[in-house]
Short mmCIF file of C-alpha atoms and ligand atoms in Angstrom, two decimals:
data_model
loop_
_atom_site.label_atom_id
_atom_site.label_comp_id
_atom_site.label_asym_id
_atom_site.label_seq_id
_atom_site.Cartn_x
_atom_site.Cartn_y
_atom_site.Cartn_z
CA LYS T 1 17.61 19.57 10.06
CA ALA T 2 19.87 17.70 7.63
CA LYS T 3 19.89 14.74 9.99
CA GLN T 4 16.13 14.89 10.14
CA GLN T 5 15.89 14.85 6.37
CA GLY T 6 18.41 12.01 6.19
CA ARG T 7 16.32 9.97 8.52
CA ASN T 8 13.16 10.67 6.57
CA ALA T 9 14.90 9.62 3.38
CA TYR T 10 15.96 6.39 5.08
CA GLU T 11 12.45 5.72 6.34
CA TRP T 12 11.12 6.40 2.91
CA PHE T 13 13.62 3.90 1.54
CA THR T 14 12.68 1.12 3.97
CA GLU T 15 9.02 1.84 3.36
CA ALA T 16 9.58 1.56 -0.40
CA PHE T 17 11.59 -1.59 0.23
CA THR T 18 8.85 -3.32 2.23
CA ASP T 19 6.43 -2.42 -0.53
CA SER T 20 8.65 -3.99 -3.18
CA VAL T 21 7.16 -6.21 -5.86
CA SER T 22 7.92 -9.46 -4.03
CA GLU T 23 6.54 -8.08 -0.77
CA ARG T 24 3.36 -7.07 -2.56
CA MET T 25 3.05 -10.56 -4.04
CA VAL T 26 3.35 -12.09 -0.60
CA LEU T 27 0.73 -9.68 0.77
CA ARG T 28 -1.51 -10.48 -2.17
CA ASN T 29 -1.35 -14.20 -1.39
CA ASP T 30 -1.97 -13.50 2.29
CA LEU T 31 -4.96 -11.35 1.36
CA GLN T 32 -6.33 -14.20 -0.74
CA GLU T 33 -6.05 -16.51 2.23
CA ALA T 34 -7.71 -13.93 4.48
CA ILE T 35 -10.59 -13.67 2.01
CA GLU T 36 -11.04 -17.44 1.93
CA ARG T 37 -10.87 -17.73 5.72
CA GLU T 38 -12.88 -14.55 6.32
CA ALA T 39 -10.05 -13.35 8.55
CA PHE T 40 -11.21 -9.73 8.54
CA GLN T 41 -13.03 -7.81 11.21
CA LEU T 42 -15.21 -4.76 11.02
CA HIS T 43 -14.87 -2.07 13.61
CA TYR T 44 -17.40 0.72 14.06
CA GLN T 45 -16.69 4.34 14.86
CA PRO T 46 -19.61 6.30 16.36
CA LEU T 47 -20.79 9.55 14.76
CA ILE T 48 -22.23 11.98 17.30
CA ASP T 49 -24.77 14.73 16.61
CA GLN T 50 -25.14 18.24 18.12
CA ARG T 51 -27.22 16.87 21.00
CA GLY T 52 -24.62 14.28 21.90
CA GLN T 53 -26.67 11.43 20.48
CA LEU T 54 -25.59 8.68 18.15
CA ALA T 55 -26.09 9.75 14.53
CA GLY T 56 -24.74 6.49 13.13
CA VAL T 57 -21.48 4.56 12.84
CA GLU T 58 -18.80 4.15 10.17
CA ALA T 59 -17.67 0.61 9.38
CA LEU T 60 -13.87 0.35 9.16
CA LEU T 61 -12.12 -2.77 7.98
CA ARG T 62 -9.45 -4.47 10.09
CA TRP T 63 -7.07 -7.20 9.01
CA GLN T 64 -4.94 -9.08 11.46
CA HIS T 65 -2.15 -10.63 9.47
CA PRO T 66 -0.96 -13.99 10.88
CA SER T 67 2.64 -12.81 11.33
CA LYS T 68 2.67 -9.05 10.70
CA GLY T 69 -0.09 -8.08 13.12
CA TRP T 70 -2.66 -5.43 12.27
CA ILE T 71 -2.25 -3.97 8.81
CA SER T 72 -3.82 -0.60 8.14
CA PRO T 73 -6.56 -0.45 5.52
CA SER T 74 -4.78 2.53 3.95
CA ARG T 75 -2.06 0.02 3.07
CA PHE T 76 -3.96 -3.09 1.97
CA ILE T 77 -7.04 -1.47 0.39
CA PRO T 78 -5.05 0.16 -2.45
CA LEU T 79 -3.36 -3.19 -3.07
CA ALA T 80 -6.69 -5.05 -3.07
CA GLU T 81 -8.02 -2.37 -5.41
CA ALA T 82 -5.13 -3.00 -7.83
CA THR T 83 -5.57 -6.79 -7.80
CA GLY T 84 -9.38 -6.81 -7.88
CA GLN T 85 -9.47 -8.56 -4.50
CA ILE T 86 -11.39 -5.55 -3.24
CA ILE T 87 -14.55 -7.01 -4.80
CA PRO T 88 -14.93 -10.10 -2.55
CA ILE T 89 -13.62 -8.08 0.41
CA SER T 90 -16.24 -5.36 -0.15
CA GLU T 91 -19.01 -7.91 -0.43
CA TRP T 92 -17.96 -9.34 2.90
CA VAL T 93 -17.84 -5.85 4.47
CA LEU T 94 -21.30 -4.93 3.26
CA LYS T 95 -22.86 -8.15 4.46
CA ARG T 96 -21.11 -8.04 7.85
CA ALA T 97 -22.16 -4.42 8.42
CA CYS T 98 -25.80 -5.17 7.56
CA LEU T 99 -25.88 -8.26 9.80
CA ASP T 100 -24.29 -6.39 12.71
CA MET T 101 -26.84 -3.55 12.46
CA GLN T 102 -29.67 -6.09 12.39
CA ALA T 103 -28.23 -7.67 15.54
CA LEU T 104 -28.22 -4.25 17.25
CA THR T 105 -31.88 -3.77 16.40
CA LEU T 106 -32.79 -7.25 17.64
CA GLY T 107 -30.90 -6.49 20.87
CA GLY T 108 -32.96 -3.35 21.41
CA LEU T 109 -30.03 -1.02 20.67
CA GLY T 110 -31.05 0.07 17.19
CA PRO T 111 -31.92 1.17 14.66
CA VAL T 112 -28.39 2.45 13.91
CA GLN T 113 -27.35 3.74 10.49
CA VAL T 114 -24.07 2.33 9.21
CA ALA T 115 -21.78 4.06 6.72
CA VAL T 116 -19.80 1.74 4.46
CA ASN T 117 -16.82 2.96 2.42
CA LEU T 118 -16.97 2.14 -1.28
CA SER T 119 -14.02 1.46 -3.54
CA PRO T 120 -13.98 2.91 -7.06
CA LEU T 121 -13.83 -0.55 -8.63
CA GLN T 122 -16.87 -1.65 -6.64
CA PHE T 123 -18.91 1.48 -7.42
CA ASN T 124 -18.18 1.32 -11.15
CA ARG T 125 -19.08 -2.34 -11.64
CA ALA T 126 -22.18 -3.09 -13.65
CA SER T 127 -23.34 -5.51 -10.96
CA PHE T 128 -22.92 -3.04 -8.09
CA LEU T 129 -26.60 -2.15 -7.59
CA THR T 130 -27.78 -5.75 -8.00
CA THR T 131 -25.33 -7.00 -5.39
CA LEU T 132 -26.37 -4.20 -3.05
CA ARG T 133 -30.09 -4.96 -3.41
CA GLN T 134 -29.44 -8.66 -2.87
CA THR T 135 -27.43 -8.01 0.30
CA LEU T 136 -30.22 -5.86 1.72
CA LEU T 137 -32.74 -8.59 0.89
CA ASP T 138 -30.58 -11.37 2.33
CA THR T 139 -29.87 -9.54 5.59
CA GLY T 140 -33.22 -7.78 5.90
CA LEU T 141 -31.60 -4.44 6.75
CA PRO T 142 -33.93 -1.51 5.95
CA PRO T 143 -32.15 0.54 3.25
CA GLU T 144 -32.50 3.79 5.25
CA GLN T 145 -30.10 2.21 7.72
CA LEU T 146 -27.36 2.01 5.12
CA SER T 147 -25.26 4.91 3.94
CA LEU T 148 -22.37 4.78 1.49
CA GLU T 149 -19.17 6.85 1.51
CA LEU T 150 -17.56 7.83 -1.77
CA THR T 151 -14.50 9.94 -2.40
CA GLU T 152 -14.57 12.89 -4.77
CA GLY T 153 -12.33 11.02 -7.19
CA ILE T 154 -14.88 8.26 -7.79
CA LEU T 155 -17.46 10.81 -8.88
CA MET T 156 -15.13 12.93 -10.99
CA ASP T 157 -13.92 10.04 -13.13
CA ASN T 158 -17.19 9.19 -14.76
CA THR T 159 -19.71 11.84 -13.83
CA GLU T 160 -22.67 10.85 -16.03
CA ALA T 161 -22.67 7.18 -15.06
CA ALA T 162 -21.94 8.12 -11.46
CA ILE T 163 -24.97 10.41 -11.30
CA ASP T 164 -27.19 7.60 -12.66
CA THR T 165 -25.94 5.27 -9.95
CA LEU T 166 -26.42 7.94 -7.27
CA GLN T 167 -29.97 8.52 -8.45
CA ALA T 168 -30.70 4.80 -8.23
CA LEU T 169 -29.31 4.77 -4.68
CA ARG T 170 -31.51 7.71 -3.75
CA SER T 171 -34.60 5.97 -5.09
CA MET T 172 -33.61 2.96 -2.97
CA GLN T 173 -33.49 5.32 0.09
CA ILE T 174 -29.79 4.74 0.61
CA SER T 175 -27.95 7.94 1.55
CA VAL T 176 -24.56 8.87 0.16
CA SER T 177 -21.73 10.92 1.69
CA ILE T 178 -18.71 12.48 0.05
CA ASP T 179 -15.74 11.32 2.13
CA ASP T 180 -12.51 13.26 2.76
CA PHE T 181 -14.19 16.36 1.33
CA GLY T 182 -11.85 19.19 0.43
CA THR T 183 -8.87 17.05 -0.57
CA GLY T 184 -9.99 16.43 -4.15
CA PHE T 185 -10.77 18.88 -6.87
CA SER T 186 -14.52 19.09 -6.73
CA SER T 187 -16.06 22.49 -6.17
CA LEU T 188 -19.20 23.15 -4.21
CA SER T 189 -20.98 24.18 -7.40
CA TYR T 190 -20.34 20.68 -8.70
CA LEU T 191 -21.85 19.28 -5.49
CA LYS T 192 -25.24 20.75 -6.37
CA LEU T 193 -25.46 18.39 -9.36
CA LEU T 194 -25.05 15.30 -7.21
CA PRO T 195 -27.93 13.59 -5.42
CA ILE T 196 -26.04 13.14 -2.15
CA SER T 197 -26.97 13.91 1.45
CA THR T 198 -23.76 14.54 3.37
CA VAL T 199 -20.24 15.92 3.08
CA LYS T 200 -17.53 14.73 5.44
CA ILE T 201 -14.86 17.39 5.93
CA ASP T 202 -11.44 15.76 5.73
CA ARG T 203 -9.58 15.58 9.00
CA SER T 204 -6.61 17.51 7.60
CA PHE T 205 -8.74 20.69 7.94
CA ILE T 206 -9.82 19.82 11.49
CA ARG T 207 -6.28 19.14 12.70
CA GLU T 208 -5.21 22.81 12.57
CA LEU T 209 -8.68 24.27 13.03
CA ILE T 210 -7.83 26.05 16.28
CA HIS T 211 -4.44 27.40 15.19
CA SER T 212 -4.90 28.10 11.50
CA GLY T 213 -7.14 30.93 10.42
CA ASP T 214 -7.07 29.53 6.89
CA ASP T 215 -8.38 26.13 7.93
CA ALA T 216 -11.01 27.73 10.16
CA ALA T 217 -12.19 29.81 7.19
CA ILE T 218 -12.28 26.78 4.89
CA VAL T 219 -14.25 24.74 7.41
CA GLN T 220 -16.78 27.54 7.99
CA GLY T 221 -17.09 28.04 4.24
CA ILE T 222 -17.74 24.34 3.57
CA ILE T 223 -20.35 24.17 6.35
CA SER T 224 -22.21 27.26 5.26
CA MET T 225 -22.26 26.40 1.56
CA ALA T 226 -23.18 22.75 2.22
CA HIS T 227 -26.10 23.90 4.37
CA HIS T 228 -27.28 26.22 1.60
CA LEU T 229 -27.30 23.19 -0.69
CA GLY T 230 -29.34 21.25 1.87
CA LEU T 231 -26.50 18.91 2.79
CA ARG T 232 -25.57 17.60 6.21
CA VAL T 233 -21.96 18.12 7.37
CA VAL T 234 -19.81 15.66 9.30
CA ALA T 235 -16.39 16.69 10.67
CA GLU T 236 -13.80 13.90 10.62
CA GLY T 237 -10.84 13.61 12.99
CA VAL T 238 -12.27 15.52 15.97
CA GLU T 239 -9.64 14.84 18.61
CA THR T 240 -10.03 17.60 21.21
CA GLU T 241 -12.87 19.21 23.10
CA GLU T 242 -11.72 22.59 21.77
CA GLN T 243 -12.21 21.39 18.17
CA HIS T 244 -15.56 19.89 19.08
CA LEU T 245 -16.84 23.11 20.68
CA ARG T 246 -15.58 25.22 17.79
CA LEU T 247 -17.29 22.95 15.25
CA MET T 248 -20.51 23.09 17.27
CA ALA T 249 -20.30 26.89 17.15
CA TYR T 250 -19.88 26.68 13.36
CA GLN T 251 -23.15 24.66 13.22
CA CYS T 252 -21.47 21.47 12.02
CA ASP T 253 -24.11 18.74 12.27
CA VAL T 254 -22.17 15.62 13.18
CA PHE T 255 -18.78 14.87 14.74
CA GLN T 256 -16.47 11.88 14.34
CA GLY T 257 -13.06 11.40 15.87
CA PHE T 258 -10.86 9.79 18.49
CA GLY T 259 -11.86 12.54 20.97
CA LEU T 260 -15.45 11.31 20.89
CA ALA T 261 -14.99 7.61 20.25
CA LYS T 262 -12.46 5.40 18.53
CA PRO T 263 -13.38 2.62 16.14
CA MET T 264 -14.45 -0.41 18.21
CA SER T 265 -15.68 -3.99 17.90
CA ILE T 266 -19.41 -4.64 17.65
CA GLU T 267 -19.36 -5.90 21.25
CA ALA T 268 -17.77 -2.66 22.47
CA LEU T 269 -20.25 -0.70 20.37
CA LYS T 270 -23.14 -2.33 22.22
CA ASN T 271 -21.70 -1.10 25.53
CA PHE T 272 -21.04 2.33 24.04
CA ILE T 273 -24.66 2.70 22.92
CA ALA T 274 -25.92 1.49 26.28
CA SER T 275 -23.66 3.99 28.10
CA LEU T 276 -24.77 6.87 25.83
CA SER T 277 -28.35 6.49 26.99
CA THR T 278 -27.39 6.54 30.68
CA ASP T 279 -24.32 8.82 30.82
CA SER T 280 -24.70 12.24 29.23
CA SER T 281 -20.98 13.03 28.92
CA PRO T 282 -18.88 10.02 27.95
CA TYR T 283 -16.47 12.10 25.90
CA TYR T 284 -12.78 12.78 26.35
CA GLU T 285 -12.47 10.18 29.09
CA ALA T 286 -11.56 7.06 27.16
CA ASN T 287 -9.08 9.22 25.30
CA GLU T 288 -6.10 9.04 27.65
P1 LIG W 301 -11.89 7.05 5.95
O1 LIG W 301 -13.08 6.48 5.29
O2 LIG W 301 -11.67 8.52 5.80
O3 LIG W 301 -12.02 6.63 7.48
C1 LIG W 301 -11.64 7.43 8.56
C2 LIG W 301 -10.26 7.07 9.03
O4 LIG W 301 -9.84 8.05 9.99
C3 LIG W 301 -10.19 5.72 9.76
O5 LIG W 301 -8.90 5.17 9.52
C4 LIG W 301 -10.32 6.14 11.22
O6 LIG W 301 -9.79 5.20 12.13
C5 LIG W 301 -9.51 7.42 11.21
N1 LIG W 301 -9.88 8.35 12.26
C6 LIG W 301 -11.09 8.55 12.84
N2 LIG W 301 -11.04 9.50 13.78
C7 LIG W 301 -9.76 9.95 13.81
C8 LIG W 301 -9.07 10.93 14.59
O7 LIG W 301 -9.64 11.62 15.45
N3 LIG W 301 -7.74 11.10 14.33
C9 LIG W 301 -7.09 10.37 13.37
N4 LIG W 301 -5.78 10.60 13.21
N5 LIG W 301 -7.71 9.42 12.63
C10 LIG W 301 -9.03 9.22 12.85
P2 LIG W 301 -8.70 3.64 9.06
O8 LIG W 301 -9.68 2.76 9.77
O9 LIG W 301 -7.24 3.34 9.19
O10 LIG W 301 -9.12 3.64 7.53
C11 LIG W 301 -8.37 4.33 6.56
C12 LIG W 301 -9.09 4.38 5.25
O11 LIG W 301 -9.20 3.07 4.67
C13 LIG W 301 -10.53 4.89 5.35
O12 LIG W 301 -10.55 6.31 5.44
C14 LIG W 301 -11.12 4.36 4.05
O13 LIG W 301 -10.78 5.19 2.98
C15 LIG W 301 -10.38 3.03 3.90
N6 LIG W 301 -11.26 1.95 4.37
C16 LIG W 301 -11.48 1.49 5.63
N7 LIG W 301 -12.37 0.47 5.64
C17 LIG W 301 -12.75 0.29 4.35
C18 LIG W 301 -13.66 -0.61 3.68
O14 LIG W 301 -14.36 -1.44 4.29
N8 LIG W 301 -13.77 -0.50 2.31
C19 LIG W 301 -13.05 0.42 1.60
N9 LIG W 301 -13.19 0.46 0.26
N10 LIG W 301 -12.20 1.29 2.19
C20 LIG W 301 -12.06 1.23 3.54
MG1 LIG W 302 -15.01 6.93 5.25
MG1 LIG W 303 -13.02 9.94 5.64
MG1 LIG W 304 -10.12 10.67 5.74
#
């Protein structure tokens, strides 16, 4: 036990060390270069509905660093958020996602709705809606095919202005989801004030769903209350068939997780969509 803790402390130390000021400055320069060279990729993770059909995909950013390999977005997004680099990165993400969905439609595999994650800095900018409208115009993507994911924190910070922006998005026919739901401080009564369409239950509640009565109760409670408010529910982090079946029994609307499909390139997504229409049970095979 003590040894275990010692090791954790050491790992924490090295982690802190690699995230030192100079390391962050190097990463920041590398990010700048990646932005200029457009060295990012977007992967897409399928969302599957109760009937086993594609409900949409979530766009997830990937950065292959020239010497460090793949760097997780949970590591470089907070940095890009702190430096403001998130703005050009987000513009690239939005445009790429719209173009890729248009390509699916042209290839006879669409229309597919794509969910794009928003950063707080991006959402709170005065030019946010203008940039969004322009990207839809430039790419020709019908706005119903775009959905945006926001975390509870973004909405809590500046509720009045946030509600105005959400209303504008609704009038543009763009749907909005609350991401990682249950990890912030928002209550379901607060949800009724927001013009949103979907809540995504954070994967931390799905992880122990089968073995924790508490998590099972929380998940059922979120689903039932969200449905009463007219909201659609997505479960994140569905890894096993047992979790999937349990969530189906709880009337969860949509499922996302490695057990159904991992994030994949646009090329792989094309094959996935094609296989969905021919094979009725593609799940839990690619997993191991
Ligand atoms: P998120 O929006 O909650 O995205 C879901 C994350 O869960 C993704 O991690 C996905 O790969 C992972 N995931 C999906 N299914 C499972 C599962 O069954 N088990 C486990 N353990 N994980 C699963 P990823 O791609 O590393 O992204 C991490 C976070 O980085 C995202 O969390 C999102 O907050 C942020 N992010 C990713 N792309 C973008 C982007 O383009 N813009 C912004 N602003 N943030 C992004
Ligand atoms: Mg998300
Ligand atoms: Mg999420
Ligand atoms: Mg999450």
